[in-house]
Short mmCIF file of C-alpha atoms and ligand atoms in Angstrom, two decimals:
data_model
loop_
_atom_site.label_atom_id
_atom_site.label_comp_id
_atom_site.label_asym_id
_atom_site.label_seq_id
_atom_site.Cartn_x
_atom_site.Cartn_y
_atom_site.Cartn_z
CA UNK A 1 0.09 -0.01 0.01
CA UNK A 2 1.31 3.47 -0.91
CA UNK A 3 0.46 5.88 1.94
CA UNK A 4 -1.67 8.91 0.90
CA UNK A 5 -0.83 12.02 2.93
CA UNK A 6 -3.52 13.89 4.60
CA UNK A 7 -3.27 17.70 4.96
CA UNK A 8 -1.42 17.51 8.36
CA UNK A 9 1.08 14.99 7.13
CA UNK A 10 1.71 17.29 4.11
CA UNK A 11 2.18 20.19 6.21
CA UNK A 12 4.85 18.28 8.13
CA UNK A 13 6.40 17.00 4.83
CA UNK A 14 6.64 20.68 3.72
CA UNK A 15 8.68 21.55 6.83
CA UNK A 16 11.06 18.60 6.79
CA UNK A 17 11.75 18.97 3.17
CA UNK A 18 12.27 22.74 3.29
CA UNK A 19 14.83 22.02 6.10
CA UNK A 20 16.61 19.27 4.09
CA UNK A 21 16.77 21.74 1.04
CA UNK A 22 18.05 24.80 3.02
CA UNK A 23 20.70 22.53 4.62
CA UNK A 24 21.53 21.09 1.14
CA UNK A 25 21.78 24.72 -0.35
CA UNK A 26 24.03 25.86 2.50
CA UNK A 27 26.27 22.62 2.33
CA UNK A 28 26.61 23.11 -1.45
CA UNK A 29 27.88 26.59 -1.04
CA UNK A 30 30.88 25.27 0.93
CA UNK A 31 32.19 23.12 -1.72
CA UNK A 32 35.56 24.31 -3.18
CA UNK A 33 38.87 22.94 -4.11
CA UNK A 34 40.99 22.04 -1.13
CA UNK A 35 38.22 21.29 1.29
CA UNK A 36 37.95 17.63 2.63
CA UNK A 37 34.76 15.65 2.65
CA UNK A 38 35.25 15.29 6.42
CA UNK A 39 35.06 19.14 6.53
CA UNK A 40 31.85 19.00 4.65
CA UNK A 41 30.49 16.34 6.75
CA UNK A 42 31.10 18.37 9.83
CA UNK A 43 29.53 21.30 8.22
CA UNK A 44 26.48 19.20 7.17
CA UNK A 45 26.06 17.87 10.71
CA UNK A 46 26.17 21.24 12.33
CA UNK A 47 23.63 22.63 9.91
CA UNK A 48 21.21 19.76 10.42
CA UNK A 49 21.63 20.21 14.19
CA UNK A 50 21.03 23.91 14.15
CA UNK A 51 17.95 23.46 11.99
CA UNK A 52 16.34 21.37 14.81
CA UNK A 53 16.06 18.44 12.74
CA UNK A 54 18.15 15.18 12.89
CA UNK A 55 19.90 13.33 10.29
CA UNK A 56 17.89 10.27 8.91
CA UNK A 57 21.09 8.78 7.62
CA UNK A 58 23.05 8.65 10.73
CA UNK A 59 22.25 5.18 12.37
CA UNK A 60 20.26 4.13 9.23
CA UNK A 61 20.38 0.23 9.40
CA UNK A 62 20.98 -1.69 6.24
CA UNK A 63 21.92 -5.53 6.52
CA UNK A 64 22.94 -5.11 10.14
CA UNK A 65 25.18 -2.17 9.48
CA UNK A 66 24.39 1.29 10.79
CA UNK A 67 25.45 4.42 8.43
CA UNK A 68 28.09 6.13 10.55
CA UNK A 69 27.74 9.81 9.10
CA UNK A 70 25.33 12.58 9.01
CA UNK A 71 25.41 13.21 5.40
CA UNK A 72 26.23 11.19 2.17
CA UNK A 73 29.17 12.68 0.09
CA UNK A 74 30.11 10.85 -2.81
CA UNK A 75 33.03 12.02 -5.09
CA UNK A 76 33.66 10.99 -8.84
CA UNK A 77 33.12 7.30 -9.32
CA UNK A 78 31.30 7.05 -5.99
CA UNK A 79 27.63 6.90 -6.88
CA UNK A 80 26.17 7.27 -3.38
CA UNK A 81 26.56 6.75 0.39
CA UNK A 82 30.14 7.95 0.51
CA UNK A 83 31.31 8.78 3.86
CA UNK A 84 33.28 11.94 4.62
CA UNK A 85 36.91 11.38 5.20
CA UNK A 86 39.88 13.55 5.96
CA UNK A 87 41.83 11.70 3.34
CA UNK A 88 39.45 12.87 0.47
CA UNK A 89 40.48 16.35 -0.44
CA UNK A 90 38.36 17.79 -3.29
CA UNK A 91 40.53 18.77 -6.28
CA UNK A 92 39.69 21.00 -9.34
CA UNK A 93 37.85 18.92 -11.78
CA UNK A 94 36.13 16.69 -9.23
CA UNK A 95 32.40 16.24 -9.03
CA UNK A 96 30.74 15.62 -5.68
CA UNK A 97 27.16 14.43 -4.81
CA UNK A 98 25.64 15.78 -1.70
CA UNK A 99 22.82 13.88 -0.19
CA UNK A 100 20.71 15.33 2.84
CA UNK A 101 18.13 13.31 4.49
CA UNK A 102 16.41 14.97 7.64
CA UNK A 103 13.53 14.00 10.10
CA UNK A 104 11.64 16.78 11.58
CA UNK A 105 8.48 16.30 13.83
CA UNK A 106 8.45 12.71 12.62
CA UNK A 107 8.57 13.34 8.92
CA UNK A 108 11.47 12.88 6.46
CA UNK A 109 12.74 15.23 3.76
CA UNK A 110 15.03 13.72 1.32
CA UNK A 111 17.21 15.57 -1.33
CA UNK A 112 20.47 15.46 -3.31
CA UNK A 113 22.45 17.39 -5.80
CA UNK A 114 25.64 16.96 -7.71
CA UNK A 115 28.31 19.85 -7.80
CA UNK A 116 31.39 20.63 -9.95
CA UNK A 117 34.50 21.37 -8.10
CA UNK A 118 36.16 24.27 -10.03
CA UNK A 119 36.46 23.57 -13.71
CA UNK A 120 35.46 20.13 -14.86
CA UNK A 121 35.59 18.08 -18.02
CA UNK A 122 32.93 18.99 -20.75
CA UNK A 123 31.48 15.33 -20.65
CA UNK A 124 31.37 15.52 -16.79
CA UNK A 125 29.48 18.85 -17.05
CA UNK A 126 27.25 17.22 -19.43
CA UNK A 127 26.62 14.36 -17.09
CA UNK A 128 25.57 16.76 -14.36
CA UNK A 129 23.28 18.67 -16.85
CA UNK A 130 21.48 15.49 -18.19
CA UNK A 131 21.14 13.87 -14.71
CA UNK A 132 19.47 17.13 -13.31
CA UNK A 133 17.19 17.25 -16.31
CA UNK A 134 16.32 13.77 -16.08
CA UNK A 135 15.15 14.51 -12.43
CA UNK A 136 12.88 17.24 -13.62
CA UNK A 137 11.53 15.17 -16.60
CA UNK A 138 10.78 12.45 -14.26
CA UNK A 139 9.08 14.83 -11.77
CA UNK A 140 6.81 15.90 -14.67
CA UNK A 141 5.47 12.51 -14.99
CA UNK A 142 4.38 12.27 -11.42
CA UNK A 143 0.71 13.00 -12.34
CA UNK A 144 -2.46 11.13 -11.74
CA UNK A 145 -3.28 9.14 -14.79
CA UNK A 146 0.32 8.02 -15.03
CA UNK A 147 1.99 5.07 -13.28
CA UNK A 148 5.36 4.93 -11.45
CA UNK A 149 6.89 3.09 -14.53
CA UNK A 150 6.21 6.41 -16.62
CA UNK A 151 8.56 8.22 -14.45
CA UNK A 152 11.21 5.34 -14.78
CA UNK A 153 10.88 5.08 -18.39
CA UNK A 154 11.16 8.82 -19.08
CA UNK A 155 14.29 9.07 -16.94
CA UNK A 156 16.05 6.04 -18.62
CA UNK A 157 15.04 7.14 -22.21
CA UNK A 158 16.37 10.53 -21.75
CA UNK A 159 19.62 9.61 -19.95
CA UNK A 160 20.41 6.75 -22.50
CA UNK A 161 19.73 9.05 -25.37
CA UNK A 162 22.76 11.09 -24.18
CA UNK A 163 25.07 8.00 -24.06
CA UNK A 164 24.98 7.83 -20.14
CA UNK A 165 23.58 4.80 -18.30
CA UNK A 166 21.10 4.55 -15.19
CA UNK A 167 21.94 2.84 -12.03
CA UNK A 168 19.76 -0.28 -11.53
CA UNK A 169 20.61 -1.53 -7.92
CA UNK A 170 19.37 1.76 -6.16
CA UNK A 171 15.94 3.24 -6.70
CA UNK A 172 13.83 6.13 -5.65
CA UNK A 173 11.01 5.68 -3.23
CA UNK A 174 8.16 6.93 -1.32
CA UNK A 175 9.00 8.81 1.77
CA UNK A 176 7.22 10.08 4.79
CA UNK A 177 7.31 8.95 8.48
CA UNK A 178 10.16 6.60 7.26
CA UNK A 179 12.90 7.21 4.62
CA UNK A 180 11.85 4.43 2.33
CA UNK A 181 8.11 3.85 1.88
CA UNK A 182 6.31 2.26 -1.11
CA UNK A 183 6.57 2.50 -4.03
CA UNK A 184 10.00 1.84 -5.30
CA UNK A 185 10.85 4.27 -8.22
CA UNK A 186 13.52 2.62 -10.43
CA UNK A 187 15.23 4.86 -13.00
CA UNK A 188 14.53 2.50 -15.74
CA UNK A 189 11.40 0.79 -16.82
CA UNK A 190 8.49 0.43 -18.93
CA UNK A 191 5.73 3.05 -19.80
CA UNK A 192 2.30 2.25 -18.11
CA UNK A 193 3.90 -0.19 -15.57
CA UNK A 194 3.81 -0.28 -11.94
CA UNK A 195 1.55 1.60 -9.30
CA UNK A 196 -0.98 4.22 -10.31
CA UNK A 197 -0.10 7.74 -9.28
CA UNK A 198 -2.77 9.44 -7.15
CA UNK A 199 -2.73 12.71 -5.52
CA UNK A 200 -1.30 12.94 -1.98
CA UNK A 201 1.84 10.63 -2.50
CA UNK A 202 5.12 12.00 -1.43
CA UNK A 203 7.85 10.38 -3.61
CA UNK A 204 11.58 10.71 -3.65
CA UNK A 205 12.68 10.79 -7.29
CA UNK A 206 16.50 10.33 -7.73
CA UNK A 207 18.34 9.45 -10.95
CA UNK A 208 21.81 7.92 -10.37
CA UNK A 209 23.66 8.17 -13.61
CA UNK A 210 27.02 7.03 -14.86
CA UNK A 211 29.03 8.34 -17.43
CA UNK A 212 30.10 4.80 -18.31
CA UNK A 213 28.45 1.52 -17.82
CA UNK A 214 25.57 1.08 -15.32
CA UNK A 215 27.21 -1.60 -13.05
CA UNK A 216 28.16 -0.76 -9.54
CA UNK A 217 29.77 -2.34 -6.60
CA UNK A 218 30.06 -1.53 -2.75
CA UNK A 219 33.43 -0.79 -1.11
CA UNK A 220 34.69 -2.73 1.80
CA UNK A 221 33.37 -0.07 4.17
CA UNK A 222 29.96 -1.56 3.42
CA UNK A 223 28.35 1.67 2.19
CA UNK A 224 30.11 3.43 -0.58
CA UNK A 225 28.74 2.37 -3.91
CA UNK A 226 31.10 3.00 -6.82
CA UNK A 227 30.75 2.42 -10.52
CA UNK A 228 32.32 -0.93 -11.53
CA UNK A 229 34.21 0.76 -14.43
CA UNK A 230 35.44 3.77 -12.43
CA UNK A 231 33.62 6.29 -14.49
CA UNK A 232 32.16 9.33 -12.75
CA UNK A 233 28.63 9.27 -11.43
CA UNK A 234 25.98 11.98 -10.75
CA UNK A 235 22.81 11.94 -8.52
CA UNK A 236 20.09 14.51 -8.25
CA UNK A 237 17.09 14.03 -5.98
CA UNK A 238 13.91 15.93 -4.72
CA UNK A 239 11.14 14.93 -2.57
CA UNK A 240 7.81 15.73 -4.47
CA UNK A 241 4.07 15.70 -3.58
CA UNK A 242 1.56 14.66 -6.10
CA UNK A 243 -1.37 16.66 -6.65
CA UNK A 244 -4.51 16.79 -8.92
CA UNK A 245 -2.26 18.37 -11.50
CA UNK A 246 1.56 19.09 -11.47
CA UNK A 247 3.42 17.77 -8.74
CA UNK A 248 4.79 20.19 -6.05
CA UNK A 249 8.54 19.96 -5.38
CA UNK A 250 8.72 19.93 -1.53
CA UNK A 251 12.59 20.21 -1.23
CA UNK A 252 12.96 23.85 -1.91
CA UNK A 253 14.57 26.05 0.71
CA UNK A 254 12.41 28.22 2.53
CA UNK A 255 12.97 32.14 2.50
CA UNK A 256 14.26 33.02 5.98
N1 MF3 B 301 18.88 9.52 -0.49
C1 MF3 B 301 19.28 8.26 0.08
C2 MF3 B 301 18.22 7.17 -0.05
O1 MF3 B 301 17.17 7.54 -0.51
C3 MF3 B 301 19.85 8.44 1.38
C4 MF3 B 301 20.11 7.22 2.19
S1 MF3 B 301 21.37 7.48 3.07
C5 MF3 B 301 21.71 6.37 4.16
O2 MF3 B 301 18.48 6.11 0.22
F1 MF3 B 301 22.91 6.53 4.70
F2 MF3 B 301 20.86 6.46 5.18
F3 MF3 B 301 21.69 5.16 3.68
CO1 CO B 302 16.32 8.98 -1.39
#
């Protein structure tokens, strides 16, 4: 069953998502050559703490492991779930995905972006642009009358038309009181397949796109997912609310 949110839950989702987006925007502003991912992790942790929310990543359990950090910071060939480290110094030409998930008053907001560090190669710049555009094209499909597969198919078709590949092993998801609710939202699939989209769903849509092949593997730390071929990977994510018409993107920073 896909939970539909009532007005009270929607109000709470708006709040948690606005916090997640504000933290992400502020963290993004700190990315520059020379900073370590450890520094970014500390900044992210502090931003979340001062927002009054808590990190939904820290302590998140998967296969009896608990995620040790407060944010996910994934550089170059790292796809998702990278853990900040003093040894990882950002260099001119790198790309880094920042993923911020917070819980506030019992509801989760989930968003991610990928940023260029200094000047990056043209194909890497294209990777970021195509992945972000795929996210927005996917979001546009989240309307009543469509099914989840319409989001998946649209993302995949657009990404592959640019010669990039979509990651199969991780997917977008419903989000609400917990980080991962039904439905799963793959970034590949067939039109008119999967669950019907109805108003009141809150969905985290998150294309993960590799410059090279789609295969990934997990490092010995049990978390960091990297591309099997070592090619760079990008990740953009929003939490959206489905309505009678166009979806509302909830992960936008609140003016304050
Ligand atoms: N945006 C990611 C997701 O949807 C965040 C998970 S981070 C983790 O799965 F550390 F908690 F795994
Ligand atoms: Co997510």
